[in-house]
XYZ file of C-alpha atoms in Angstrom:
494
model
C -27.130 18.489 -35.526
C -26.626 22.268 -35.561
C -24.151 22.207 -38.397
C -26.357 19.840 -40.420
C -29.208 22.317 -40.071
C -26.848 25.135 -41.086
C -25.794 23.217 -44.202
C -29.365 22.416 -45.071
C -30.326 26.105 -44.754
C -27.462 27.329 -46.854
C -28.478 24.960 -49.651
C -32.012 26.338 -49.818
C -33.142 28.518 -52.662
C -34.216 31.310 -50.176
C -30.686 31.502 -48.734
C -28.966 31.498 -52.119
C -31.381 34.201 -53.562
C -30.906 36.265 -50.360
C -27.123 35.964 -50.635
C -27.168 36.948 -54.268
C -29.369 39.996 -53.533
C -26.851 40.994 -50.794
C -23.972 40.523 -53.133
C -25.637 42.489 -55.933
C -26.718 45.186 -53.449
C -23.156 45.571 -52.167
C -21.746 45.460 -55.690
C -24.131 48.215 -56.804
C -23.145 50.259 -53.748
C -19.469 49.768 -54.543
C -19.930 50.868 -58.143
C -21.968 53.879 -57.022
C -19.285 54.838 -54.465
C -16.500 54.468 -56.955
C -18.407 56.878 -59.292
C -19.054 59.354 -56.456
C -15.454 59.083 -55.368
C -14.015 59.867 -58.742
C -16.542 62.616 -59.249
C -15.738 64.095 -55.820
C -12.010 64.056 -56.497
C -12.181 65.549 -59.906
C -14.517 68.283 -58.609
C -12.174 69.235 -55.810
C -9.189 69.344 -58.156
C -11.096 71.308 -60.779
C -12.202 73.899 -58.193
C -8.797 74.463 -56.787
C -7.178 74.576 -60.273
C -9.680 77.084 -61.560
C -9.020 79.504 -58.598
C -5.196 79.584 -59.146
C -5.497 79.575 -62.968
C -7.894 82.560 -62.925
C -5.490 84.313 -60.620
C -2.606 83.502 -62.882
C -4.435 84.834 -65.982
C -5.194 88.111 -64.212
C -1.613 88.556 -63.101
C -0.310 87.684 -66.672
C -2.599 90.185 -68.244
C -1.593 93.034 -65.867
C 2.017 92.208 -66.396
C 1.912 92.026 -70.151
C -0.045 95.268 -70.654
C 0.966 97.439 -67.627
C 4.234 96.086 -66.441
C 5.618 94.695 -63.200
C 5.013 97.820 -61.188
C 1.270 97.799 -61.961
C 1.120 94.170 -61.035
C 2.821 94.821 -57.650
C 0.454 97.626 -56.975
C -2.634 95.568 -57.902
C -1.485 92.746 -55.571
C -1.050 95.189 -52.709
C -4.514 96.582 -53.155
C -6.037 93.078 -53.500
C -4.315 91.855 -50.419
C -5.350 94.866 -48.331
C -8.899 94.314 -49.420
C -8.818 90.761 -48.317
C -6.893 91.857 -45.098
C -4.490 88.999 -45.577
C -2.302 87.485 -48.296
C -4.047 84.438 -49.553
C -2.104 83.586 -52.701
C 1.528 83.174 -53.312
C 2.938 85.110 -56.363
C 6.313 84.824 -57.942
C 7.549 86.454 -61.252
C 10.929 85.693 -62.691
C 12.578 87.010 -65.820
C 13.918 85.013 -68.789
C 17.196 84.478 -67.109
C 15.540 83.218 -63.845
C 15.991 86.408 -61.957
C 13.279 87.385 -59.383
C 11.084 90.302 -60.402
C 8.267 89.824 -57.794
C 7.760 87.689 -54.736
C 4.615 87.851 -52.546
C 4.384 85.285 -49.782
C 1.208 84.864 -47.568
C 1.725 85.676 -43.927
C 0.827 82.187 -42.773
C 3.349 80.516 -44.986
C 6.765 79.294 -43.764
C 9.953 77.920 -45.111
C 8.385 74.416 -45.494
C 5.768 75.813 -47.977
C 8.476 77.558 -50.076
C 10.619 74.432 -50.304
C 7.696 72.408 -51.608
C 7.038 74.726 -54.435
C 8.348 73.581 -57.775
C 11.145 75.534 -59.470
C 9.723 77.955 -62.066
C 12.162 76.738 -64.725
C 12.440 78.917 -67.931
C 11.948 75.870 -70.182
C 8.332 75.471 -69.069
C 5.916 76.205 -71.868
C 2.315 77.218 -71.573
C 1.005 76.604 -68.024
C 1.378 73.654 -65.633
C -0.853 72.932 -62.611
C 0.360 70.770 -59.777
C -0.814 69.728 -56.349
C 1.816 69.320 -53.595
C 1.005 67.623 -50.273
C 2.120 69.831 -47.377
C 0.938 67.577 -44.461
C -2.054 65.410 -43.573
C -4.404 68.488 -43.402
C -3.088 70.772 -46.180
C -2.094 70.732 -49.780
C -0.557 73.434 -52.001
C -2.197 74.017 -55.371
C 0.309 75.741 -57.667
C 0.222 76.743 -61.329
C 3.190 77.913 -63.408
C 2.882 79.784 -66.707
C 5.388 81.220 -69.241
C 4.919 84.560 -70.911
C 5.867 85.611 -74.463
C 8.870 87.631 -73.238
C 10.302 84.590 -71.457
C 9.254 85.594 -67.966
C 7.547 83.105 -65.699
C 4.604 83.611 -63.340
C 3.836 81.190 -60.539
C 0.644 81.336 -58.387
C 0.047 78.974 -55.472
C -2.627 78.584 -52.716
C -3.156 76.528 -49.729
C -6.041 74.146 -49.791
C -7.534 71.459 -47.563
C -5.903 68.106 -47.983
C -7.854 66.138 -50.515
C -6.073 62.921 -49.591
C -7.406 63.335 -45.919
C -10.919 64.141 -47.220
C -10.916 61.274 -49.600
C -9.493 58.929 -46.944
C -12.347 59.808 -44.580
C -14.709 59.156 -47.387
C -13.239 55.708 -48.000
C -13.446 54.855 -44.280
C -17.106 55.948 -44.109
C -17.862 53.839 -47.062
C -16.081 50.797 -45.545
C -18.086 51.205 -42.468
C -21.348 51.463 -44.484
C -20.615 48.651 -46.884
C -21.280 45.779 -44.487
C -24.627 47.181 -43.184
C -25.543 47.858 -46.850
C -24.893 44.190 -47.719
C -26.930 43.197 -44.669
C -29.786 45.427 -45.684
C -29.601 44.014 -49.170
C -29.786 40.452 -47.817
C -32.662 41.447 -45.547
C -34.556 42.944 -48.523
C -33.670 39.882 -50.564
C -34.828 37.573 -47.870
C -38.158 39.356 -47.561
C -38.610 39.398 -51.343
C -37.514 35.778 -51.606
C -39.875 34.688 -48.896
C -42.751 36.439 -50.641
C -41.820 34.915 -54.011
C -41.214 31.412 -52.773
C -44.333 31.213 -50.528
C -46.252 29.253 -53.228
C -43.311 26.808 -53.427
C -43.373 26.308 -49.632
C -47.135 25.834 -49.758
C -46.734 23.303 -52.501
C -44.043 21.447 -50.487
C -46.244 21.434 -47.402
C -49.158 19.921 -49.342
C -46.953 17.275 -50.809
C -45.427 16.515 -47.459
C -48.943 16.162 -45.883
C -50.017 13.934 -48.703
C -46.982 11.732 -48.191
C -47.337 11.575 -44.400
C -51.121 11.165 -44.097
C -52.165 9.810 -47.541
C -54.963 12.466 -47.629
C -55.486 13.575 -51.200
C -58.240 16.091 -50.518
C -55.699 18.787 -49.489
C -54.980 21.508 -52.087
C -52.468 24.312 -52.553
C -54.204 27.774 -52.048
C -54.768 29.655 -55.230
C -52.874 32.945 -55.465
C -54.090 36.204 -57.050
C -51.425 36.305 -59.634
C -50.911 35.454 -63.238
C -47.459 33.902 -63.446
C -45.559 30.580 -63.796
C -46.019 29.640 -60.174
C -49.763 30.122 -60.404
C -49.837 27.821 -63.506
C -47.822 25.181 -61.571
C -50.203 25.400 -58.649
C -53.320 25.032 -60.791
C -51.848 22.079 -62.680
C -50.713 20.429 -59.449
C -54.195 20.725 -57.898
C -55.709 19.338 -61.090
C -53.254 16.417 -60.927
C -54.248 15.716 -57.266
C -57.874 15.855 -58.104
C -57.341 13.416 -60.891
C -55.337 11.004 -58.579
C -57.945 11.400 -55.916
C -60.719 10.471 -58.376
C -58.796 7.415 -59.537
C -58.071 6.188 -56.001
C -61.632 6.823 -54.850
C -62.871 4.734 -57.821
C -60.477 2.017 -56.993
C -61.456 1.990 -53.335
C -65.170 2.009 -54.216
C -64.606 -0.710 -56.772
C -62.733 -2.795 -54.229
C -65.319 -2.265 -51.606
C -68.208 -3.053 -53.958
C -66.407 -6.253 -55.142
C -65.801 -7.189 -51.530
C -69.422 -6.677 -50.658
C -70.744 -8.626 -53.667
C -68.356 -11.504 -53.154
C -69.519 -12.282 -49.619
C -72.717 -14.089 -50.624
C -71.034 -16.371 -53.259
C -68.300 -17.167 -50.689
C -70.948 -18.057 -48.022
C -72.745 -20.323 -50.511
C -69.498 -21.946 -51.515
C -68.658 -22.660 -47.873
C -72.126 -23.996 -47.262
C -71.855 -26.366 -50.279
C -68.415 -27.577 -49.083
C -69.708 -28.175 -45.485
C -72.740 -29.997 -46.758
C -70.610 -32.212 -48.967
C -68.327 -33.057 -46.028
C -71.352 -34.288 -44.156
C -72.162 -36.851 -46.858
C -71.686 -40.362 -45.522
C -70.414 -41.938 -48.699
C -67.933 -39.105 -49.450
C -64.572 -40.552 -50.637
C -61.700 -39.966 -48.255
C -59.604 -38.382 -51.198
C -62.193 -35.555 -51.362
C -62.371 -34.697 -47.640
C -59.021 -32.936 -47.273
C -59.461 -30.636 -50.379
C -62.906 -29.664 -49.181
C -61.521 -28.869 -45.669
C -58.783 -26.735 -47.310
C -61.493 -25.041 -49.397
C -63.440 -24.146 -46.269
C -60.330 -22.791 -44.627
C -59.366 -20.591 -47.614
C -62.999 -19.512 -47.754
C -62.873 -18.410 -44.155
C -59.598 -16.604 -44.817
C -61.102 -14.746 -47.837
C -64.254 -13.892 -45.879
C -62.052 -12.505 -43.106
C -60.175 -10.436 -45.735
C -63.364 -9.085 -47.154
C -64.909 -8.405 -43.735
C -61.792 -6.377 -42.770
C -61.838 -4.555 -46.056
C -65.394 -3.451 -45.483
C -64.646 -2.455 -41.960
C -61.628 -0.363 -42.956
C -63.866 1.289 -45.697
C -66.683 1.982 -43.244
C -64.303 3.579 -40.770
C -62.449 5.648 -43.250
C -65.609 6.927 -45.017
C -67.301 7.790 -41.671
C -70.233 5.462 -42.440
C -69.713 3.495 -39.278
C -70.156 6.266 -36.764
C -68.021 5.644 -33.544
C -69.838 5.148 -30.224
C -67.920 7.566 -28.193
C -67.477 7.187 -24.419
C -65.221 8.893 -21.896
C -62.989 5.985 -20.719
C -59.632 5.346 -19.134
C -57.390 4.271 -21.960
C -55.449 2.135 -19.557
C -58.580 -0.059 -19.036
C -59.112 -0.409 -22.752
C -55.535 -1.526 -23.360
C -55.617 -3.807 -20.338
C -58.506 -5.737 -21.942
C -56.528 -6.311 -25.092
C -53.454 -7.380 -23.080
C -55.542 -9.823 -21.188
C -56.582 -11.693 -24.419
C -52.904 -12.284 -25.235
C -51.316 -13.111 -21.918
C -51.829 -16.859 -22.297
C -50.770 -16.827 -25.970
C -47.596 -14.985 -25.065
C -46.918 -17.328 -22.090
C -47.369 -20.436 -24.271
C -44.889 -19.023 -26.793
C -42.404 -18.135 -24.026
C -42.663 -14.336 -24.509
C -42.510 -11.947 -21.540
C -45.589 -9.703 -21.908
C -45.281 -6.728 -19.527
C -48.000 -4.088 -18.936
C -47.141 -0.681 -17.290
C -50.177 1.539 -17.304
C -50.608 5.033 -16.034
C -54.094 5.396 -14.681
C -56.593 8.248 -15.135
C -55.576 8.771 -18.667
C -58.983 9.597 -19.992
C -60.172 10.232 -23.570
C -63.517 10.214 -25.332
C -63.300 7.299 -27.882
C -65.086 4.308 -29.257
C -63.748 1.684 -26.823
C -64.843 -1.362 -28.756
C -63.185 -0.408 -31.971
C -60.207 0.968 -30.121
C -59.738 -2.276 -28.261
C -59.683 -4.086 -31.617
C -56.947 -1.759 -32.817
C -54.766 -2.583 -29.753
C -55.532 -6.204 -30.229
C -54.235 -6.128 -33.740
C -51.046 -4.472 -32.690
C -50.557 -7.034 -29.788
C -51.395 -9.850 -32.192
C -48.615 -8.705 -34.536
C -46.218 -8.232 -31.753
C -46.782 -11.724 -30.405
C -46.703 -13.314 -33.822
C -43.456 -11.658 -34.894
C -41.576 -11.936 -31.647
C -39.531 -15.226 -31.367
C -39.695 -17.338 -28.189
C -37.650 -15.873 -25.285
C -38.480 -12.326 -26.536
C -40.331 -9.603 -24.633
C -43.234 -7.242 -25.307
C -43.629 -4.037 -23.289
C -46.899 -2.110 -23.260
C -46.975 1.293 -21.715
C -49.793 3.837 -21.289
C -48.839 7.343 -20.518
C -50.503 10.779 -20.470
C -49.125 14.282 -20.476
C -48.935 17.289 -22.673
C -52.642 16.921 -23.649
C -52.233 13.494 -25.135
C -52.576 9.776 -24.111
C -49.762 7.720 -25.576
C -49.883 3.922 -25.893
C -46.559 2.263 -26.714
C -46.232 -1.439 -27.703
C -42.605 -2.371 -28.061
C -41.391 -5.856 -29.013
C -38.126 -7.576 -29.525
C -39.214 -9.226 -32.716
C -37.748 -9.530 -36.237
C -38.423 -5.770 -37.000
C -39.394 -4.113 -40.230
C -36.989 -3.194 -42.957
C -36.413 0.445 -43.912
C -38.032 0.090 -47.317
C -41.173 -1.519 -45.855
C -41.491 0.881 -42.927
C -43.239 3.773 -44.814
C -45.807 1.478 -46.367
C -46.924 -0.721 -43.477
C -50.146 1.350 -43.026
C -51.313 0.788 -46.580
C -54.113 -1.544 -47.463
C -53.117 -5.041 -48.608
C -49.431 -4.240 -48.305
C -47.320 -7.076 -47.012
C -43.745 -6.721 -45.860
C -41.054 -9.214 -46.519
C -41.563 -12.930 -46.332
C -40.423 -13.064 -42.651
C -43.299 -10.879 -41.578
C -45.979 -11.781 -44.069
C -46.092 -15.525 -44.123
C -49.703 -15.667 -43.139
C -50.911 -12.112 -43.014
C -53.586 -10.392 -45.017
C -51.941 -6.939 -45.216
C -54.947 -5.231 -43.513
C -54.186 -5.237 -39.811
C -52.229 -2.018 -39.612
C -54.392 -0.272 -42.127
C -57.342 -1.012 -39.843
C -55.513 0.172 -36.838
C -54.690 3.401 -38.599
C -58.306 3.914 -39.696
C -59.718 3.257 -36.239
C -57.137 5.510 -34.480
C -57.734 8.348 -36.800
C -61.461 8.007 -36.590
C -60.999 8.520 -32.936
C -59.046 11.746 -33.409
C -55.575 10.108 -32.863
C -52.534 9.307 -34.811
C -50.258 6.266 -35.190
C -46.529 5.895 -35.781
C -43.857 3.202 -35.829
C -40.134 2.873 -35.301
C -38.277 -0.280 -36.085
C -34.782 -1.790 -36.462
C -34.520 -5.118 -38.368
C -33.429 -7.902 -36.083
C -34.012 -5.759 -32.927
C -37.699 -5.170 -32.750
C -40.436 -2.529 -33.382
C -42.242 0.130 -31.366
C -45.774 1.028 -32.307
C -47.177 4.276 -30.802
C -50.813 5.299 -30.566
C -51.499 8.933 -29.587
C -54.949 10.064 -28.631
C -56.132 13.523 -27.367
C -56.512 13.482 -23.607
C -59.115 14.809 -21.229
C -58.644 15.909 -17.739
C -59.678 13.290 -15.250
C -62.802 14.144 -13.186
C -62.027 11.427 -10.581
C -61.226 7.766 -10.334
C -62.080 5.603 -13.402
C -65.464 3.863 -13.234
C -66.568 1.198 -15.753
C -69.720 2.017 -17.703
C -72.535 -0.505 -18.283
C -71.357 -0.967 -21.899
C -67.852 -1.932 -20.667
C -69.026 -4.489 -18.160
C -68.037 -7.992 -19.072
C -66.382 -6.838 -22.325
C -63.749 -9.524 -22.345
C -66.430 -12.088 -22.969
C -69.050 -10.061 -24.890
C -66.703 -8.221 -27.137
C -64.443 -11.199 -27.929
C -65.804 -11.522 -31.508
C -64.915 -7.956 -32.154
C -61.382 -8.538 -31.038
C -60.492 -10.771 -34.019
C -57.084 -9.556 -35.188
C -55.772 -9.199 -38.736
C -52.025 -9.634 -39.056
C -49.892 -7.426 -41.318
């Protein structure tokens, strides 16, 4: 489960954009560091080279115009002024003989061995950097004069390799946090940019789960492609809502207008059956006509009932009742039916699960669920009805061991006039569960179903609970409801 969620998260647009932001941020930092690194290295080299080259030019000028004695005197004065010998100086003649050698006091034999040989064949001037140890380098420049003499000037400097190595380590330590900062900035920017898409997905998900087309995506204060998409989507939903509303109103109007002709048709068929000289060949068709008329009237009545509940025209008569008592009434109606069919109907209520509902309509919803459970459970099966309360909700579960509902039918069982496969819809009208859904939602609850074909189904009704103020007491409207309300408990199968 954890790795599934991780894989799902890594496939989201937000993660991919955040990752790209982090990679680009790190790549930009790497390019910037490379530029700074090269610039720092060249700057250090140029500074050290300029110091020894300037020194070499001064010494060469003094030697050419004033001779070796003047050069030695100038070096002595310069070193005394500095109070220490900072530069190494060496002058050789054309044959390689030494004319002048000035060694800094802090130098040793190691420094002298590292210096390049001032070969007479050198032309112009050559600058070199020699690594002494991990802390010091020697910057040395060698130049050849017109008379064949060679001047060599050297100076100790801080180890550029060590400095650059520390710079690389610092960058290596900073690179990972830089990438994380880039990903954090990318995640923040991506979340801001994809917020309209998430809102659009939430609205689509709500429409799919609830079927409510009145929800809309919030309009943003922006003028971009996402804003155009949101406006077009809202217009599309408004158009679909209008079409569906018109279809429902048309269906409801037709159902309302057809009731009177059907009643007249049934009356004509009944009066004809009462005729004494009616041929026997006409009796059976008329009886079938009456049965089909009753079926159509039941369908129309249920359609109108669903329409009234969904539209809010039929206001619920709310009472504070124990849901276990309401469910118990519905169970009592189907105990004998289940017993005759050889079905074990078990009821396990938890008392004092109070809610403010319309008990008459809610009882009809439970009756519809029980009627479906009994009808689609084969002999020898079982139906378990539970009432539980906790977490602020009252939950009624009706679980059967019937034929079940296929996966492709499961998402649509709450739709009007939708019939499942032949095994579940041999005599149903396709309105039972849509009526259940309308009644439960009108009472502030929600319905859900889980099913496995061949193993059974579990229907769950969840209602907002209220804290019990004492033991349950029947109200006058609830007295004798099994007898008085029996017409209201007429069920409609899926």
